[in-house]
CSV table of C-alpha atoms in Angstrom, one decimal:
chain,number,residue,atom,x,y,z
O,1,UNK,CA,-18.9,-22.1,9.0
O,2,UNK,CA,-17.8,-18.6,9.9
O,3,UNK,CA,-15.1,-19.7,12.4
O,4,UNK,CA,-13.5,-22.1,10.1
O,5,UNK,CA,-13.8,-20.0,7.1
O,6,UNK,CA,-12.4,-16.9,8.7
O,7,UNK,CA,-9.3,-18.8,9.9
O,8,UNK,CA,-8.4,-20.0,6.4
O,9,UNK,CA,-9.8,-17.1,4.4
O,10,UNK,CA,-9.8,-13.9,6.3
O,11,UNK,CA,-11.0,-11.7,3.5
O,12,UNK,CA,-13.7,-14.1,2.3
O,13,UNK,CA,-12.1,-14.3,-1.2
O,14,UNK,CA,-13.4,-17.8,-1.7
O,15,UNK,CA,-17.0,-16.7,-0.9
O,16,UNK,CA,-17.3,-19.5,1.6
O,17,UNK,CA,-16.0,-22.2,-0.8
O,18,UNK,CA,-13.1,-23.1,1.5
O,19,UNK,CA,-11.6,-26.5,1.7
O,20,UNK,CA,-13.7,-27.3,4.7
O,21,UNK,CA,-16.9,-26.3,2.9
O,22,UNK,CA,-16.1,-28.5,-0.1
O,23,UNK,CA,-15.4,-31.3,2.3
O,24,UNK,CA,-19.0,-31.0,3.7
O,25,UNK,CA,-20.4,-30.7,0.2
O,26,UNK,CA,-19.2,-34.1,-0.8
O,27,UNK,CA,-21.4,-37.1,-1.5
O,28,UNK,CA,-24.2,-37.1,1.2
O,29,UNK,CA,-24.7,-40.2,3.3
O,30,UNK,CA,-27.0,-42.7,1.8
O,31,UNK,CA,-29.5,-42.3,4.6
O,32,UNK,CA,-29.9,-38.7,3.6
O,33,UNK,CA,-30.3,-39.3,-0.1
O,34,UNK,CA,-32.8,-42.1,0.4
O,35,UNK,CA,-34.9,-40.1,2.8
O,36,UNK,CA,-34.8,-37.1,0.4
O,37,UNK,CA,-36.1,-39.3,-2.5
O,38,UNK,CA,-38.8,-40.6,-0.2
O,39,UNK,CA,-39.8,-37.1,0.8
O,40,UNK,CA,-40.2,-36.2,-2.8
O,41,UNK,CA,-42.5,-39.2,-3.2
O,42,UNK,CA,-44.5,-38.1,-0.2
O,43,UNK,CA,-44.9,-34.6,-1.4
O,44,UNK,CA,-46.2,-35.9,-4.7
O,45,UNK,CA,-48.6,-38.2,-3.0
O,46,UNK,CA,-49.9,-35.4,-0.8
O,47,UNK,CA,-50.4,-33.1,-3.9
O,48,UNK,CA,-52.4,-36.0,-5.4
O,49,UNK,CA,-54.6,-36.0,-2.2
O,50,UNK,CA,-55.0,-32.3,-2.6
O,51,UNK,CA,-56.7,-32.9,-5.9
O,52,UNK,CA,-59.2,-35.3,-4.1
O,53,UNK,CA,-59.7,-32.7,-1.4
O,54,UNK,CA,-60.3,-30.0,-4.0
O,55,UNK,CA,-62.8,-32.2,-5.9
O,56,UNK,CA,-64.6,-33.0,-2.5
O,57,UNK,CA,-64.8,-29.4,-1.6
O,58,UNK,CA,-66.3,-28.5,-4.9
O,59,UNK,CA,-68.9,-31.3,-4.8
O,60,UNK,CA,-69.8,-31.3,-1.1
O,61,UNK,CA,-73.1,-29.4,-1.8
O,62,UNK,CA,-73.9,-31.6,-4.8
O,63,UNK,CA,-76.1,-34.1,-2.9
O,64,UNK,CA,-78.7,-34.5,-5.7
O,65,UNK,CA,-81.5,-34.6,-3.2
O,66,UNK,CA,-79.7,-37.4,-1.3
O,67,UNK,CA,-78.2,-37.4,2.3
O,68,UNK,CA,-75.6,-34.8,3.3
O,69,UNK,CA,-72.6,-35.3,5.6
O,70,UNK,CA,-74.6,-34.3,8.7
O,71,UNK,CA,-77.1,-37.1,8.0
O,72,UNK,CA,-74.4,-39.7,7.6
O,73,UNK,CA,-71.3,-39.2,9.6
O,74,UNK,CA,-70.9,-40.7,13.0
O,75,UNK,CA,-68.3,-38.7,14.8
O,76,UNK,CA,-67.8,-41.1,17.7
O,77,UNK,CA,-66.4,-43.7,15.1
O,78,UNK,CA,-64.4,-41.0,13.5
O,79,UNK,CA,-62.8,-40.1,16.9
O,80,UNK,CA,-62.0,-43.8,17.5
O,81,UNK,CA,-60.4,-44.0,14.0
O,82,UNK,CA,-58.4,-40.9,14.7
O,83,UNK,CA,-57.2,-42.3,18.0
O,84,UNK,CA,-56.2,-45.7,16.4
O,85,UNK,CA,-54.1,-43.9,13.6
O,86,UNK,CA,-52.5,-41.6,16.1
O,87,UNK,CA,-51.5,-44.5,18.5
O,88,UNK,CA,-50.2,-46.4,15.4
O,89,UNK,CA,-48.0,-43.4,14.5
O,90,UNK,CA,-46.6,-43.5,18.1
O,91,UNK,CA,-45.9,-47.3,18.0
O,92,UNK,CA,-44.3,-46.8,14.6
O,93,UNK,CA,-41.9,-44.3,16.3
O,94,UNK,CA,-41.3,-46.8,19.0
O,95,UNK,CA,-40.3,-49.3,16.4
O,96,UNK,CA,-37.7,-47.0,15.0
O,97,UNK,CA,-36.3,-46.4,18.4
O,98,UNK,CA,-36.2,-50.1,19.2
O,99,UNK,CA,-34.5,-50.7,15.9
O,100,UNK,CA,-31.8,-48.1,16.5
O,101,UNK,CA,-31.3,-49.9,19.8
O,102,UNK,CA,-30.9,-53.2,17.8
O,103,UNK,CA,-33.7,-54.7,20.0
O,104,UNK,CA,-35.4,-57.4,17.9
O,105,UNK,CA,-38.2,-58.2,20.4
O,106,UNK,CA,-39.4,-54.6,20.8
O,107,UNK,CA,-39.0,-53.8,17.1
O,108,UNK,CA,-41.2,-56.7,16.2
O,109,UNK,CA,-43.7,-55.9,19.0
O,110,UNK,CA,-43.9,-52.2,18.1
O,111,UNK,CA,-44.3,-53.0,14.3
O,112,UNK,CA,-46.9,-55.7,15.1
O,113,UNK,CA,-48.9,-53.1,17.2
O,114,UNK,CA,-48.6,-50.6,14.3
O,115,UNK,CA,-50.0,-53.1,11.8
O,116,UNK,CA,-52.7,-54.2,14.2
O,117,UNK,CA,-53.8,-50.6,14.9
O,118,UNK,CA,-53.8,-49.9,11.1
O,119,UNK,CA,-55.9,-53.0,10.5
O,120,UNK,CA,-58.4,-52.0,13.2
O,121,UNK,CA,-58.6,-48.6,11.5
O,122,UNK,CA,-59.3,-50.3,8.2
O,123,UNK,CA,-61.9,-52.6,9.9
O,124,UNK,CA,-63.9,-49.6,11.2
O,125,UNK,CA,-63.6,-47.9,7.8
O,126,UNK,CA,-64.9,-51.0,6.0
O,127,UNK,CA,-67.8,-51.2,8.6
O,128,UNK,CA,-68.6,-47.4,8.0
O,129,UNK,CA,-68.6,-47.9,4.1
O,130,UNK,CA,-70.6,-51.0,4.2
O,131,UNK,CA,-73.2,-49.3,6.4
O,132,UNK,CA,-73.4,-46.3,4.1
O,133,UNK,CA,-73.9,-48.5,1.0
O,134,UNK,CA,-76.5,-50.6,2.8
O,135,UNK,CA,-78.4,-47.3,3.6
O,136,UNK,CA,-78.4,-46.5,-0.1
O,137,UNK,CA,-75.8,-43.8,0.3
O,138,UNK,CA,-73.1,-45.5,-1.8
O,139,UNK,CA,-70.8,-43.8,-4.3
O,140,UNK,CA,-73.3,-43.8,-7.1
O,141,UNK,CA,-75.9,-41.9,-5.1
O,142,UNK,CA,-74.6,-38.3,-5.6
O,143,UNK,CA,-71.6,-36.4,-6.7
O,144,UNK,CA,-71.0,-35.6,-3.0
O,145,UNK,CA,-70.9,-39.3,-2.1
O,146,UNK,CA,-68.6,-40.2,-5.1
O,147,UNK,CA,-66.2,-37.6,-4.0
O,148,UNK,CA,-66.4,-38.7,-0.4
O,149,UNK,CA,-65.7,-42.4,-1.2
O,150,UNK,CA,-63.0,-41.4,-3.6
O,151,UNK,CA,-61.1,-39.3,-1.0
O,152,UNK,CA,-61.6,-41.4,2.2
O,153,UNK,CA,-61.3,-44.7,0.1
O,154,UNK,CA,-57.9,-43.5,-1.4
O,155,UNK,CA,-56.6,-42.8,2.1
O,156,UNK,CA,-57.9,-46.3,3.1
O,157,UNK,CA,-56.1,-47.9,0.2
O,158,UNK,CA,-52.9,-46.1,1.3
O,159,UNK,CA,-53.3,-47.4,4.8
O,160,UNK,CA,-53.9,-51.0,3.4
O,161,UNK,CA,-50.6,-50.6,1.6
O,162,UNK,CA,-49.0,-49.4,4.7
O,163,UNK,CA,-50.2,-52.5,6.7
O,164,UNK,CA,-48.8,-54.8,4.0
O,165,UNK,CA,-45.5,-52.9,4.1
O,166,UNK,CA,-45.5,-53.1,7.8
O,167,UNK,CA,-45.7,-56.9,7.7
O,168,UNK,CA,-43.1,-57.0,5.0
O,169,UNK,CA,-40.8,-54.9,7.3
O,170,UNK,CA,-41.4,-57.3,10.2
O,171,UNK,CA,-40.4,-60.3,8.0
O,172,UNK,CA,-37.3,-58.5,6.6
O,173,UNK,CA,-36.0,-57.4,9.9
O,174,UNK,CA,-36.7,-60.9,11.3
O,175,UNK,CA,-34.8,-62.7,8.5
O,176,UNK,CA,-32.1,-60.2,7.5
O,177,UNK,CA,-31.5,-58.4,10.8
O,178,UNK,CA,-30.6,-54.8,11.3
O,179,UNK,CA,-28.7,-54.3,8.1
O,180,UNK,CA,-28.1,-50.7,6.9
O,181,UNK,CA,-30.4,-51.2,3.9
O,182,UNK,CA,-33.2,-52.8,6.0
O,183,UNK,CA,-33.0,-49.8,8.4
O,184,UNK,CA,-33.3,-47.3,5.6
O,185,UNK,CA,-36.4,-49.2,4.4
O,186,UNK,CA,-37.7,-49.0,8.0
O,187,UNK,CA,-36.9,-45.2,7.9
O,188,UNK,CA,-39.0,-44.8,4.7
O,189,UNK,CA,-41.8,-46.9,6.2
O,190,UNK,CA,-42.0,-44.6,9.1
O,191,UNK,CA,-42.1,-41.5,7.0
O,192,UNK,CA,-44.9,-43.1,4.9
O,193,UNK,CA,-47.0,-44.1,7.9
O,194,UNK,CA,-46.6,-40.6,9.6
O,195,UNK,CA,-47.5,-39.0,6.3
O,196,UNK,CA,-50.8,-41.1,6.2
O,197,UNK,CA,-51.6,-39.7,9.7
O,198,UNK,CA,-51.0,-36.2,8.3
O,199,UNK,CA,-53.5,-36.8,5.5
O,200,UNK,CA,-56.0,-38.1,8.0
O,201,UNK,CA,-55.9,-34.8,9.9
O,202,UNK,CA,-57.1,-33.2,6.8
O,203,UNK,CA,-59.8,-35.9,6.3
O,204,UNK,CA,-61.2,-35.8,9.7
O,205,UNK,CA,-61.2,-31.9,9.8
O,206,UNK,CA,-62.5,-31.1,6.3
O,207,UNK,CA,-64.7,-34.1,5.6
O,208,UNK,CA,-66.0,-35.2,9.0
O,209,UNK,CA,-66.0,-32.3,11.4
O,210,UNK,CA,-67.0,-29.6,8.9
O,211,UNK,CA,-69.3,-32.0,7.2
O,212,UNK,CA,-71.1,-32.9,10.4
O,213,UNK,CA,-71.7,-29.2,11.2
O,214,UNK,CA,-72.9,-27.8,7.8
B,1,UNK,CA,-53.4,-43.0,62.9
B,2,UNK,CA,-52.5,-45.5,65.5
B,3,UNK,CA,-51.4,-48.2,63.0
B,4,UNK,CA,-48.7,-45.9,61.6
B,5,UNK,CA,-45.5,-48.0,61.2
B,6,UNK,CA,-42.3,-46.7,62.8
B,7,UNK,CA,-41.0,-45.1,59.6
B,8,UNK,CA,-43.9,-42.8,59.7
B,9,UNK,CA,-45.5,-44.0,56.4
B,10,UNK,CA,-48.7,-45.9,56.1
B,11,UNK,CA,-48.6,-49.3,54.3
B,12,UNK,CA,-50.4,-48.1,51.1
B,13,UNK,CA,-47.7,-45.4,50.7
B,14,UNK,CA,-45.0,-48.1,50.7
B,15,UNK,CA,-46.9,-50.1,48.1
B,16,UNK,CA,-47.2,-47.1,45.8
B,17,UNK,CA,-43.6,-46.2,46.4
B,18,UNK,CA,-42.4,-49.6,45.2
B,19,UNK,CA,-44.8,-49.6,42.3
B,20,UNK,CA,-43.4,-46.3,41.1
B,21,UNK,CA,-39.9,-47.4,41.6
B,22,UNK,CA,-40.5,-50.5,39.6
B,23,UNK,CA,-42.1,-48.5,36.6
B,24,UNK,CA,-39.3,-46.0,36.8
B,25,UNK,CA,-36.8,-48.8,36.5
B,26,UNK,CA,-38.5,-49.9,33.3
B,27,UNK,CA,-38.2,-46.5,31.9
B,28,UNK,CA,-34.6,-46.3,32.9
B,29,UNK,CA,-33.8,-49.6,31.1
B,30,UNK,CA,-35.5,-48.3,27.9
B,31,UNK,CA,-33.5,-45.2,28.1
B,32,UNK,CA,-30.3,-47.1,28.7
B,33,UNK,CA,-30.8,-49.2,25.7
B,34,UNK,CA,-31.5,-46.1,23.6
B,35,UNK,CA,-28.3,-44.5,24.9
B,36,UNK,CA,-26.4,-47.7,24.1
B,37,UNK,CA,-27.7,-47.7,20.6
B,38,UNK,CA,-26.7,-44.1,19.9
B,39,UNK,CA,-23.2,-44.8,21.3
B,40,UNK,CA,-22.9,-47.9,19.1
B,41,UNK,CA,-24.0,-45.8,16.1
B,42,UNK,CA,-21.2,-43.3,16.8
B,43,UNK,CA,-18.6,-46.0,16.7
B,44,UNK,CA,-19.8,-48.0,13.6
B,45,UNK,CA,-21.2,-45.7,10.8
B,46,UNK,CA,-23.7,-47.9,9.0
B,47,UNK,CA,-23.7,-45.7,5.8
B,48,UNK,CA,-21.0,-46.3,3.3
B,49,UNK,CA,-20.1,-42.6,3.1
B,50,UNK,CA,-19.5,-41.8,6.8
B,51,UNK,CA,-18.4,-38.3,7.5
B,52,UNK,CA,-14.7,-37.9,8.2
B,53,UNK,CA,-13.9,-36.2,11.5
B,54,UNK,CA,-12.1,-33.0,11.2
B,55,UNK,CA,-13.2,-29.6,9.9
B,56,UNK,CA,-16.4,-31.0,8.4
B,57,UNK,CA,-17.3,-32.3,11.9
B,58,UNK,CA,-16.6,-28.8,13.3
B,59,UNK,CA,-18.8,-27.2,10.5
B,60,UNK,CA,-21.5,-29.7,11.2
B,61,UNK,CA,-21.4,-28.9,15.0
B,62,UNK,CA,-21.7,-25.2,14.2
B,63,UNK,CA,-24.8,-25.6,11.8
B,64,UNK,CA,-26.5,-28.4,13.4
B,65,UNK,CA,-28.0,-26.4,16.3
B,66,UNK,CA,-31.4,-26.6,14.5
B,67,UNK,CA,-32.3,-30.2,15.2
B,68,UNK,CA,-35.8,-31.7,15.8
B,69,UNK,CA,-36.9,-32.0,19.4
B,70,UNK,CA,-36.3,-35.5,20.6
B,71,UNK,CA,-33.7,-36.3,17.9
B,72,UNK,CA,-30.2,-36.8,18.9
B,73,UNK,CA,-28.1,-34.2,17.1
B,74,UNK,CA,-25.0,-36.3,17.0
B,75,UNK,CA,-26.4,-39.7,16.1
B,76,UNK,CA,-29.6,-38.5,14.2
B,77,UNK,CA,-31.5,-41.0,16.2
B,78,UNK,CA,-35.0,-40.6,17.6
B,79,UNK,CA,-35.6,-40.7,21.2
B,80,UNK,CA,-38.7,-41.6,23.2
B,81,UNK,CA,-39.3,-38.2,24.7
B,82,UNK,CA,-39.8,-36.6,21.3
B,83,UNK,CA,-42.5,-39.1,20.3
B,84,UNK,CA,-44.3,-38.8,23.7
B,85,UNK,CA,-44.4,-35.0,23.4
B,86,UNK,CA,-45.7,-35.3,19.8
B,87,UNK,CA,-48.3,-37.8,20.9
B,88,UNK,CA,-49.5,-35.6,23.7
B,89,UNK,CA,-49.6,-32.5,21.6
B,90,UNK,CA,-51.4,-34.2,18.7
B,91,UNK,CA,-53.9,-35.8,21.0
B,92,UNK,CA,-54.6,-32.4,22.7
B,93,UNK,CA,-55.1,-30.6,19.3
B,94,UNK,CA,-57.4,-33.4,18.1
B,95,UNK,CA,-59.5,-33.2,21.2
B,96,UNK,CA,-59.7,-29.4,20.9
B,97,UNK,CA,-60.8,-29.9,17.2
B,98,UNK,CA,-63.6,-32.2,18.2
B,99,UNK,CA,-64.6,-30.0,21.0
B,100,UNK,CA,-64.7,-26.9,18.8
B,101,UNK,CA,-66.7,-28.7,16.1
B,102,UNK,CA,-69.3,-30.2,18.5
B,103,UNK,CA,-69.8,-27.5,21.1
B,104,UNK,CA,-72.3,-25.2,19.5
B,105,UNK,CA,-72.6,-22.7,22.3
B,106,UNK,CA,-69.1,-21.6,23.5
B,107,UNK,CA,-67.8,-20.5,20.2
B,108,UNK,CA,-68.7,-17.8,17.6
B,109,UNK,CA,-70.2,-20.2,15.0
B,110,UNK,CA,-69.1,-18.4,11.8
B,111,UNK,CA,-65.5,-18.6,12.9
B,112,UNK,CA,-65.5,-22.3,13.6
B,113,UNK,CA,-64.4,-23.4,10.2
B,114,UNK,CA,-61.4,-21.1,10.2
B,115,UNK,CA,-60.5,-22.3,13.7
B,116,UNK,CA,-60.7,-25.9,12.7
B,117,UNK,CA,-58.4,-25.3,9.7
B,118,UNK,CA,-55.9,-23.5,12.0
B,119,UNK,CA,-56.0,-26.5,14.5
B,120,UNK,CA,-55.5,-29.0,11.6
B,121,UNK,CA,-52.5,-27.0,10.3
B,122,UNK,CA,-51.0,-26.8,13.8
B,123,UNK,CA,-51.4,-30.6,14.2
B,124,UNK,CA,-49.8,-31.2,10.8
B,125,UNK,CA,-46.9,-29.1,12.0
B,126,UNK,CA,-46.6,-31.1,15.2
B,127,UNK,CA,-46.5,-34.4,13.1
B,128,UNK,CA,-43.9,-33.0,10.8
B,129,UNK,CA,-41.6,-31.9,13.6
B,130,UNK,CA,-42.1,-34.6,16.2
B,131,UNK,CA,-42.8,-37.7,14.1
B,132,UNK,CA,-41.2,-37.0,10.7
B,133,UNK,CA,-38.4,-35.0,12.2
B,134,UNK,CA,-38.5,-32.3,9.5
B,135,UNK,CA,-36.1,-29.5,10.4
B,136,UNK,CA,-34.2,-26.8,8.6
B,137,UNK,CA,-30.9,-28.3,9.8
B,138,UNK,CA,-28.1,-28.8,7.2
B,139,UNK,CA,-28.9,-32.4,6.4
B,140,UNK,CA,-32.6,-31.7,6.1
B,141,UNK,CA,-32.9,-28.5,4.3
B,142,UNK,CA,-33.7,-30.3,1.0
B,143,UNK,CA,-36.6,-32.1,2.6
B,144,UNK,CA,-37.9,-28.8,4.1
B,145,UNK,CA,-37.7,-27.1,0.6
B,146,UNK,CA,-39.6,-30.0,-1.0
B,147,UNK,CA,-42.4,-29.7,1.6
B,148,UNK,CA,-42.5,-25.9,1.1
B,149,UNK,CA,-42.8,-26.4,-2.6
B,150,UNK,CA,-45.5,-28.9,-2.0
B,151,UNK,CA,-47.4,-26.6,0.3
B,152,UNK,CA,-47.2,-23.9,-2.5
B,153,UNK,CA,-48.6,-26.3,-5.1
B,154,UNK,CA,-51.4,-27.5,-2.7
B,155,UNK,CA,-52.5,-23.9,-1.8
B,156,UNK,CA,-52.5,-22.8,-5.6
B,157,UNK,CA,-54.3,-26.0,-6.5
B,158,UNK,CA,-56.9,-25.9,-3.7
B,159,UNK,CA,-57.6,-22.1,-3.8
B,160,UNK,CA,-57.5,-22.0,-7.6
B,161,UNK,CA,-60.0,-24.9,-7.9
B,162,UNK,CA,-62.4,-23.4,-5.4
B,163,UNK,CA,-62.2,-20.0,-7.1
B,164,UNK,CA,-62.7,-21.2,-10.7
B,165,UNK,CA,-65.4,-23.6,-9.8
B,166,UNK,CA,-67.4,-21.2,-7.6
B,167,UNK,CA,-67.1,-18.7,-10.5
B,168,UNK,CA,-68.4,-21.2,-12.9
B,169,UNK,CA,-71.3,-22.0,-10.6
B,170,UNK,CA,-72.3,-18.4,-10.3
B,171,UNK,CA,-72.1,-17.8,-14.1
B,172,UNK,CA,-74.1,-20.9,-14.9
B,173,UNK,CA,-77.5,-20.3,-16.4
B,174,UNK,CA,-80.5,-21.8,-14.6
B,175,UNK,CA,-81.7,-25.1,-16.0
B,176,UNK,CA,-84.2,-24.6,-18.8
B,177,UNK,CA,-87.7,-25.8,-17.8
B,178,UNK,CA,-89.1,-28.5,-19.9
């Protein structure tokens, strides 16, 4: 900026709006525009999650004589769930690398691994939820459990949507190839999947680790 | 040591040597294909509005020093090393979180909740930088501002909710006995 601007406009009369600066300020590449729009969606989604977190934090003591977090949470299962999501984030990154290398086999393998790890996470979560409901600790037991099922279940629904999207991306890449628009969709899928892992960090810290201690 | 071969290495050493060499060649192949992809990307811009070379490129080179680790600054493509680093750091922070939460003797217990929050925030930062490639570089500053605004809303929302609700809870009259 400074070197180019100084050469054309030594007294800074244009306040940085030199020809070169205008050139850079033209229409941004579509990849940048698309990812900005998707970032705005992710931020809105995370703000929605913050409402669920706030509701949970307010209601965590309201157990209505029922079981509290320390009676219910099995941290070994939570650790496995965390590892599954982290590994799937990594394989999702591998898929993006393989797609930029235009390597169909590795893209499909990495996306398949991402979807399978996500499905394994969902399986564990469904197992945990069904166990809680069988113990009589379902969402209707207390305000604490309503908030718990709403927050963790909402994250689970997002992961389900992500697994479906992952399968859709595999099919699209398989049939349409590495077209620019398909690659932008893959970029958005990657952002979505990594954002889910960020929300899970909040879930396992605030819900499970703090809940199991208090 | 009597069965040492003439090259001075024991047989198991040679086996491990060849194994390491084979696995290194896999890594090398992957890196080569990534390098090939970035080079191909340089030649053929897949966006409709490719940047013209010239003063803009010079500007870009000046301002683009701030790029995410593991992200090729020229081709804007992710590389393996960034994801491996992110995975390692995230796994380390998760392990520390579980340790801090479960070990009830090593740590000063009243401070554990704050410590867990700090660890979670650090891990979220690791994910943003290494997985979502959020930077403050010229083509990413809008995203960073959106995230900063989101953080502001979340802090106001969370802290405000807890403040108001705890206040209401304190002010509430005890239930009337029947």
